[in-house]
Coordinates of N, CA, C and O in Angstrom, one line a residue:
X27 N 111.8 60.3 130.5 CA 110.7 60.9 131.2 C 109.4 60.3 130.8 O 109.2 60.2 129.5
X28 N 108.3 59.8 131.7 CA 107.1 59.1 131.3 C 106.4 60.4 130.7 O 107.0 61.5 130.6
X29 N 105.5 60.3 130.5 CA 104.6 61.2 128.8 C 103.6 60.2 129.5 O 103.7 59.0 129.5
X30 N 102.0 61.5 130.4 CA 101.2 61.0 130.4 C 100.2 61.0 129.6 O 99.4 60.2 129.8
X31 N 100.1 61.8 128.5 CA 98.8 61.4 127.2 C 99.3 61.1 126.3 O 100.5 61.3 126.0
X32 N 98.3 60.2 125.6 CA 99.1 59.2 124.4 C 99.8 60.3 123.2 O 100.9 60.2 122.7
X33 N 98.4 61.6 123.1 CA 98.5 62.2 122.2 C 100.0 63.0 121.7 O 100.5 63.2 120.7
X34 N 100.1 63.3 123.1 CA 101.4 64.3 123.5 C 102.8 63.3 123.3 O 103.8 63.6 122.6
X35 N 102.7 62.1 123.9 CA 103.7 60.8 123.7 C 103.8 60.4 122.3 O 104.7 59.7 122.2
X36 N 103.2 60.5 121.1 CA 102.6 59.8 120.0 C 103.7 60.9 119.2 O 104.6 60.5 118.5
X37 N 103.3 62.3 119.3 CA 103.6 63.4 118.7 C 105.1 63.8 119.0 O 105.7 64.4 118.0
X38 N 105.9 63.5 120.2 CA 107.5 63.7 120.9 C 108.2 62.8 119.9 O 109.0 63.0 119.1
X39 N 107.4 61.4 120.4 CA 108.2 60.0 119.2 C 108.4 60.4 118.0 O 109.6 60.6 117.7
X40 N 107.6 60.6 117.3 CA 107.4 60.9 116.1 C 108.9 61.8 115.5 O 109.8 61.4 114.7
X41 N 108.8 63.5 116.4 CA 109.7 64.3 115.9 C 110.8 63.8 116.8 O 111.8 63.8 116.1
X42 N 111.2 63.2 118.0 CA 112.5 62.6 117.8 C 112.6 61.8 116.5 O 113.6 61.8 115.8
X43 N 111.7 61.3 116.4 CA 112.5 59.8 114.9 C 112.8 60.8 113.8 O 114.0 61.0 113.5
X44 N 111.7 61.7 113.2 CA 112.1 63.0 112.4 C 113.3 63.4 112.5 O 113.9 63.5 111.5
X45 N 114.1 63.7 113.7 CA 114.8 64.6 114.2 C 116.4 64.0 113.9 O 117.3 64.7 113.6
X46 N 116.2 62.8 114.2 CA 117.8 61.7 114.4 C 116.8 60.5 113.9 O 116.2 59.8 114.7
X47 N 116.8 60.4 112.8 CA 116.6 59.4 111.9 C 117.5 57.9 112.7 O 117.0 57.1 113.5
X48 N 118.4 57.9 112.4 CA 119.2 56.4 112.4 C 120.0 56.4 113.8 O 120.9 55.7 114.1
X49 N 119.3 57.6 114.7 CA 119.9 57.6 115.8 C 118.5 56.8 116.8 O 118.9 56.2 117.8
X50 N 117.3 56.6 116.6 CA 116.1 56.6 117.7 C 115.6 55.3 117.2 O 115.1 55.1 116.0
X51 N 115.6 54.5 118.2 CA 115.3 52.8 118.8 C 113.9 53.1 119.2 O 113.5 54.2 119.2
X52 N 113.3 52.3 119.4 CA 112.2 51.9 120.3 C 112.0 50.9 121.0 O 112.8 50.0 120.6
X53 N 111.2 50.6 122.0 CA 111.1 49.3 122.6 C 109.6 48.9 123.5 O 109.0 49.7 124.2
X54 N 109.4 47.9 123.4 CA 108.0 47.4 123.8 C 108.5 46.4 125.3 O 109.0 45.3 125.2
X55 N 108.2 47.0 126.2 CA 108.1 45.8 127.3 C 107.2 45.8 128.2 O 106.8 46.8 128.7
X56 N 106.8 44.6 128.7 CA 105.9 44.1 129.8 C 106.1 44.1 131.0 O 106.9 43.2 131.4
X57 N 105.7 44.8 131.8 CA 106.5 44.5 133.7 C 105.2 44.0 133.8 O 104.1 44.5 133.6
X58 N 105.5 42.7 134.3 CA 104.3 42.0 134.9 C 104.0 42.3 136.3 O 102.8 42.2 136.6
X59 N 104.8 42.7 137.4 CA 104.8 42.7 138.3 C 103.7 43.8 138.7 O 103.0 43.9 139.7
X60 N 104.0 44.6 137.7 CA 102.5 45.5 137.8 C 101.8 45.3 136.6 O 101.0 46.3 136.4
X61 N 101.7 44.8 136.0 CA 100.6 44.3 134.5 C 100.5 45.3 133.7 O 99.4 45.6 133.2
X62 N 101.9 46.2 133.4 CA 101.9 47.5 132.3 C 102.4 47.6 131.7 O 103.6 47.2 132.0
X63 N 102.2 48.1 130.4 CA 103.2 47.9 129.2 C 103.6 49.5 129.0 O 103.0 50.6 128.8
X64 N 105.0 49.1 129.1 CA 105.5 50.0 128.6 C 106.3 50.2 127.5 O 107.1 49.4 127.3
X65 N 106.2 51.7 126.4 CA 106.7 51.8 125.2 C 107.6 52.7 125.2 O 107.0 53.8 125.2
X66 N 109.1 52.9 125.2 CA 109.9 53.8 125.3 C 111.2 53.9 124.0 O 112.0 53.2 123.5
X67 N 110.8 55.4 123.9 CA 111.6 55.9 122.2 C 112.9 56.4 122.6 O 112.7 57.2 123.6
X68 N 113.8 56.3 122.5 CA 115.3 56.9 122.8 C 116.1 57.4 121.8 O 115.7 56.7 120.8
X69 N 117.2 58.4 121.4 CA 117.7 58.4 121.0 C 119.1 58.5 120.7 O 119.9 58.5 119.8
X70 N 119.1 58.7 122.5 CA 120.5 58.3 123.7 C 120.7 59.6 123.9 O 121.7 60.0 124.4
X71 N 119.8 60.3 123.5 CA 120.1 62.0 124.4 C 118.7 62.6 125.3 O 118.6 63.3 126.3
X72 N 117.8 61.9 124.5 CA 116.2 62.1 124.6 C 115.5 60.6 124.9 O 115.2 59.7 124.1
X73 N 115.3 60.6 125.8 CA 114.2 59.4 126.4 C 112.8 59.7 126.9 O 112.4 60.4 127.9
X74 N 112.1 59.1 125.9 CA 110.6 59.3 125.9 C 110.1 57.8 126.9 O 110.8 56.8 126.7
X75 N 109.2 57.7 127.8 CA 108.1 56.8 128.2 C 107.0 57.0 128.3 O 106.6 58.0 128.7
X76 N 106.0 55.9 127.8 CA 105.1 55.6 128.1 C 104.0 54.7 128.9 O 104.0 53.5 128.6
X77 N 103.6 54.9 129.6 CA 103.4 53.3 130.3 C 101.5 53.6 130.3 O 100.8 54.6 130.2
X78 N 101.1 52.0 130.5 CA 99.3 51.9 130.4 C 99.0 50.5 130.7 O 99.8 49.6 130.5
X79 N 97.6 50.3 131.4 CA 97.4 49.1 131.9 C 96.4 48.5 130.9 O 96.3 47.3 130.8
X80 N 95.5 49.6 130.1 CA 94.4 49.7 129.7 C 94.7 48.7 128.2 O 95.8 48.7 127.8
X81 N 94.0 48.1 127.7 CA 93.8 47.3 126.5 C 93.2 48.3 125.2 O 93.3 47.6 124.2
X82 N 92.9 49.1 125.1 CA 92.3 50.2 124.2 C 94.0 50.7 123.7 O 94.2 50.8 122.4
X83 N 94.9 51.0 124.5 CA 96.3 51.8 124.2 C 96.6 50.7 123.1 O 97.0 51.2 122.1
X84 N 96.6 49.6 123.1 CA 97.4 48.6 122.1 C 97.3 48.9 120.2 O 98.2 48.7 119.3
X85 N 95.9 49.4 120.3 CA 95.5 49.6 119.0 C 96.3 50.9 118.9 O 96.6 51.2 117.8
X86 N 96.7 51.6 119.6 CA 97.5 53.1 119.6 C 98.6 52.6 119.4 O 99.1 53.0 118.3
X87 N 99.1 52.0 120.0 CA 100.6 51.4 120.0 C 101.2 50.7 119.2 O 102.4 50.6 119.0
X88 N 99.7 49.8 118.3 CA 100.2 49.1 116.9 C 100.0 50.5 115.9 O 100.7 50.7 114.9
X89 N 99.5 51.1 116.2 CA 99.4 52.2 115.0 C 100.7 53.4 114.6 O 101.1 54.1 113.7
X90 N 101.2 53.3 116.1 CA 102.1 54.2 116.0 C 103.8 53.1 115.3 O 104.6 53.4 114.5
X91 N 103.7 52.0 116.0 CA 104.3 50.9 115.0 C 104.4 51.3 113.5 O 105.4 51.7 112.9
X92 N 103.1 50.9 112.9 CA 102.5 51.0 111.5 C 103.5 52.6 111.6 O 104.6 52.6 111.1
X93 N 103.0 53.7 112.2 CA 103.9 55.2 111.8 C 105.5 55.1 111.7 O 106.2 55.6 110.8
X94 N 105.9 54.1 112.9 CA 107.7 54.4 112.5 C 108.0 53.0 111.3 O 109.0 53.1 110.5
X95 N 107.3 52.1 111.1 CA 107.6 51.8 109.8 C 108.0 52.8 108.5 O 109.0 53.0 107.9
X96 N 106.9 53.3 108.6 CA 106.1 54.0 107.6 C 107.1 54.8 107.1 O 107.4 55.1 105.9
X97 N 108.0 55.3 108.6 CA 109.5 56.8 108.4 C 110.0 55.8 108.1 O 110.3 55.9 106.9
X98 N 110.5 54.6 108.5 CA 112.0 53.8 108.2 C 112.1 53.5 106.8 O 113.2 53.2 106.4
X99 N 111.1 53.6 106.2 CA 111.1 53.1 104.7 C 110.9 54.3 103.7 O 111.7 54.4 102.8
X100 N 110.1 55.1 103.8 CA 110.3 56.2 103.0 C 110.7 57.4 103.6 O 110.3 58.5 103.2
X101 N 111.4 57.4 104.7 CA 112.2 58.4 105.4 C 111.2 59.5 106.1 O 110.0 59.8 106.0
X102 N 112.2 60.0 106.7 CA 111.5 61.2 108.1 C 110.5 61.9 107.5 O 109.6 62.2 108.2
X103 N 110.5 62.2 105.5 CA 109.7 63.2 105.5 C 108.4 62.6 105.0 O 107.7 63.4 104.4
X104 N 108.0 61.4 105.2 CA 106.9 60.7 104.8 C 105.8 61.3 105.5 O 106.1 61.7 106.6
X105 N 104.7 61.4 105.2 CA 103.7 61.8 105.7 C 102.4 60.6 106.0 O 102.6 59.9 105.0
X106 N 101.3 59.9 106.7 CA 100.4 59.4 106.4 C 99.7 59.6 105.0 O 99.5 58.7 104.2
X107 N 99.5 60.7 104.7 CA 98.6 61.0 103.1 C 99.9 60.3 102.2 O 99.4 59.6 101.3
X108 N 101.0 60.3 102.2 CA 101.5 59.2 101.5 C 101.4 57.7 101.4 O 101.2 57.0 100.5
X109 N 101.5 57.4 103.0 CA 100.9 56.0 102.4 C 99.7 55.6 102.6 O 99.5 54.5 103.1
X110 N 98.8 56.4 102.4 CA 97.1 56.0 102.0 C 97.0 56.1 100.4 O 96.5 55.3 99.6
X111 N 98.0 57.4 100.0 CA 98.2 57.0 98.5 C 98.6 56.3 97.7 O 98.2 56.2 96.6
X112 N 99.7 55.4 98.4 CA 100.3 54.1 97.9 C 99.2 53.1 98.1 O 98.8 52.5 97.1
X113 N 98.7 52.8 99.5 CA 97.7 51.7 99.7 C 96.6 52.0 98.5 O 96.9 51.4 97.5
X114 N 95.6 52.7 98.4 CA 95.3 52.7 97.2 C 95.3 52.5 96.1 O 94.5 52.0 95.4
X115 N 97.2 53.1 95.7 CA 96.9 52.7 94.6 C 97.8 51.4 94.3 O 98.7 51.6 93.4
X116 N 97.8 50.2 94.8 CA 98.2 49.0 95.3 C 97.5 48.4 95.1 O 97.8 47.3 94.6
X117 N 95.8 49.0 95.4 CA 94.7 47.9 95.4 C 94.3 47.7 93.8 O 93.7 46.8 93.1
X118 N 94.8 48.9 93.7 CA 94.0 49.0 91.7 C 95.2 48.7 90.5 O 95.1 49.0 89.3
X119 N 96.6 48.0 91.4 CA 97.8 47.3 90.4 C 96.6 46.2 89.1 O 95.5 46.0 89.6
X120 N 96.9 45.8 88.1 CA 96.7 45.0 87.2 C 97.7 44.0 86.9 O 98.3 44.3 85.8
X121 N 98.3 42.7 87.5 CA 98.8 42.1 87.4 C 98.4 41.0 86.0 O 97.2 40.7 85.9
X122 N 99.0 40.7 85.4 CA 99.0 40.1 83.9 C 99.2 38.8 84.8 O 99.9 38.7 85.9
X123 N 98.5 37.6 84.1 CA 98.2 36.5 84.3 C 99.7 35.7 83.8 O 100.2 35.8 82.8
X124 N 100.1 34.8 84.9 CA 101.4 34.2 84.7 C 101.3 33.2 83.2 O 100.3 33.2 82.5
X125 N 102.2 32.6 82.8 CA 102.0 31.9 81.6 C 102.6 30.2 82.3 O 103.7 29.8 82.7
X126 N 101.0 29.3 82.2 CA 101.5 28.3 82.9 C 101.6 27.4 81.9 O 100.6 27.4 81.2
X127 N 102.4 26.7 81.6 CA 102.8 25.5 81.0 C 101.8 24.3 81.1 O 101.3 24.2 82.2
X128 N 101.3 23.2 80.1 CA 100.0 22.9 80.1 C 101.1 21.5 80.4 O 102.3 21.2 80.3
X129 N 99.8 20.6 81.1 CA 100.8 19.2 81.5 C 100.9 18.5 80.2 O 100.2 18.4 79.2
X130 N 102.2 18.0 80.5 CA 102.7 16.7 79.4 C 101.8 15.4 79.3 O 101.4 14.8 80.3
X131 N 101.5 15.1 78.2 CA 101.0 13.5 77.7 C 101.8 12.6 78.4 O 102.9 12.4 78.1
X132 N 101.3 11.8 79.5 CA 102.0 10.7 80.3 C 102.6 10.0 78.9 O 101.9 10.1 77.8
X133 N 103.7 9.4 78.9 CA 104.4 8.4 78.4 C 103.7 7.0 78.7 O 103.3 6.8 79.8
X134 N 103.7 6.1 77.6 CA 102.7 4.8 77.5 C 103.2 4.1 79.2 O 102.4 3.6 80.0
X135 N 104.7 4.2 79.4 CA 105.1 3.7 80.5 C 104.5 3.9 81.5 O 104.3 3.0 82.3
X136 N 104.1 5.4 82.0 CA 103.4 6.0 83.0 C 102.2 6.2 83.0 O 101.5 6.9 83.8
X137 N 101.7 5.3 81.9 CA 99.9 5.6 82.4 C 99.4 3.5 82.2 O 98.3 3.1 82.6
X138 N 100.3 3.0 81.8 CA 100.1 1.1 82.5 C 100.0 1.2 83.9 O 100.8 1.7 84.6
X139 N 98.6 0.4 84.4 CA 98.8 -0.3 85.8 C 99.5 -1.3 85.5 O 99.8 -2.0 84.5
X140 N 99.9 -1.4 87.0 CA 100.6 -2.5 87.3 C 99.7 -3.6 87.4 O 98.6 -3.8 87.9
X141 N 100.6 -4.5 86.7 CA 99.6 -6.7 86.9 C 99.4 -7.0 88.1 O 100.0 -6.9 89.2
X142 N 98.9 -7.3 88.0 CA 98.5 -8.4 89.6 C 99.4 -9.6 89.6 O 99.6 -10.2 88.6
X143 N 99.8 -9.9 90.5 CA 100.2 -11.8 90.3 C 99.1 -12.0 91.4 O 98.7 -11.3 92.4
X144 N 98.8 -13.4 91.0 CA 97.9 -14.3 91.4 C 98.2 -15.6 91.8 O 97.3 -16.3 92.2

């Protein structure tokens, strides 16, 4: 069934993926023939659509992207305030400086130019 506001379509996706975790696909396609993108969540019981001509929905559509990441990796009960917590505290890691090995003294062999012949 197409889902005409983003809000309402954004919110269905969501609790199907919640709902049947390792059951609900998504998919991104273009019908050129009418210049609309359509985004449709399935779970093979429940079929969600979306469709839009508009260029403004894309930033919605990568965001909701970024959202079903977000469940696939720390599961259905992940919240956004989780990962704003993580990205934060990601930014303020302290990584210890690697230990690089200092270059070798060329060998008398490898620091002779070569003779000229004349």
């Amino acid at each position: 069934m197409y889902v005409e506001h983003w809000e309402s379509f954004q919110h269905q996706a969501e609790e199907l993926f919640r709902a049947r975790p390792l059951h609900t696909r998504y998919v991104l396609k273009f019908r050129s023939s009418d210049g609309k993108l359509v985004l449709k969540v399935t779970d093979d019981v429940q079929c969600l659509k979306y469709a839009t001509n508009q260029q403004a929905d894309l930033k919605r559509m990568e965001a909701l992207n970024n959202t079903f990441f977000r469940l696939m990796a720390r599961g259905p009960d992940s919240t956004a305030a989780d990962a704003e917590i993580t990205a934060e505290a990601a930014t303020h890691v302290v990584v210890p400086p690697t230990h690089q090995p200092q270059p070798s003294q060329p060998s008398p062999q490898q620091s002779r130019k070569p003779k000229r012949r004349g």
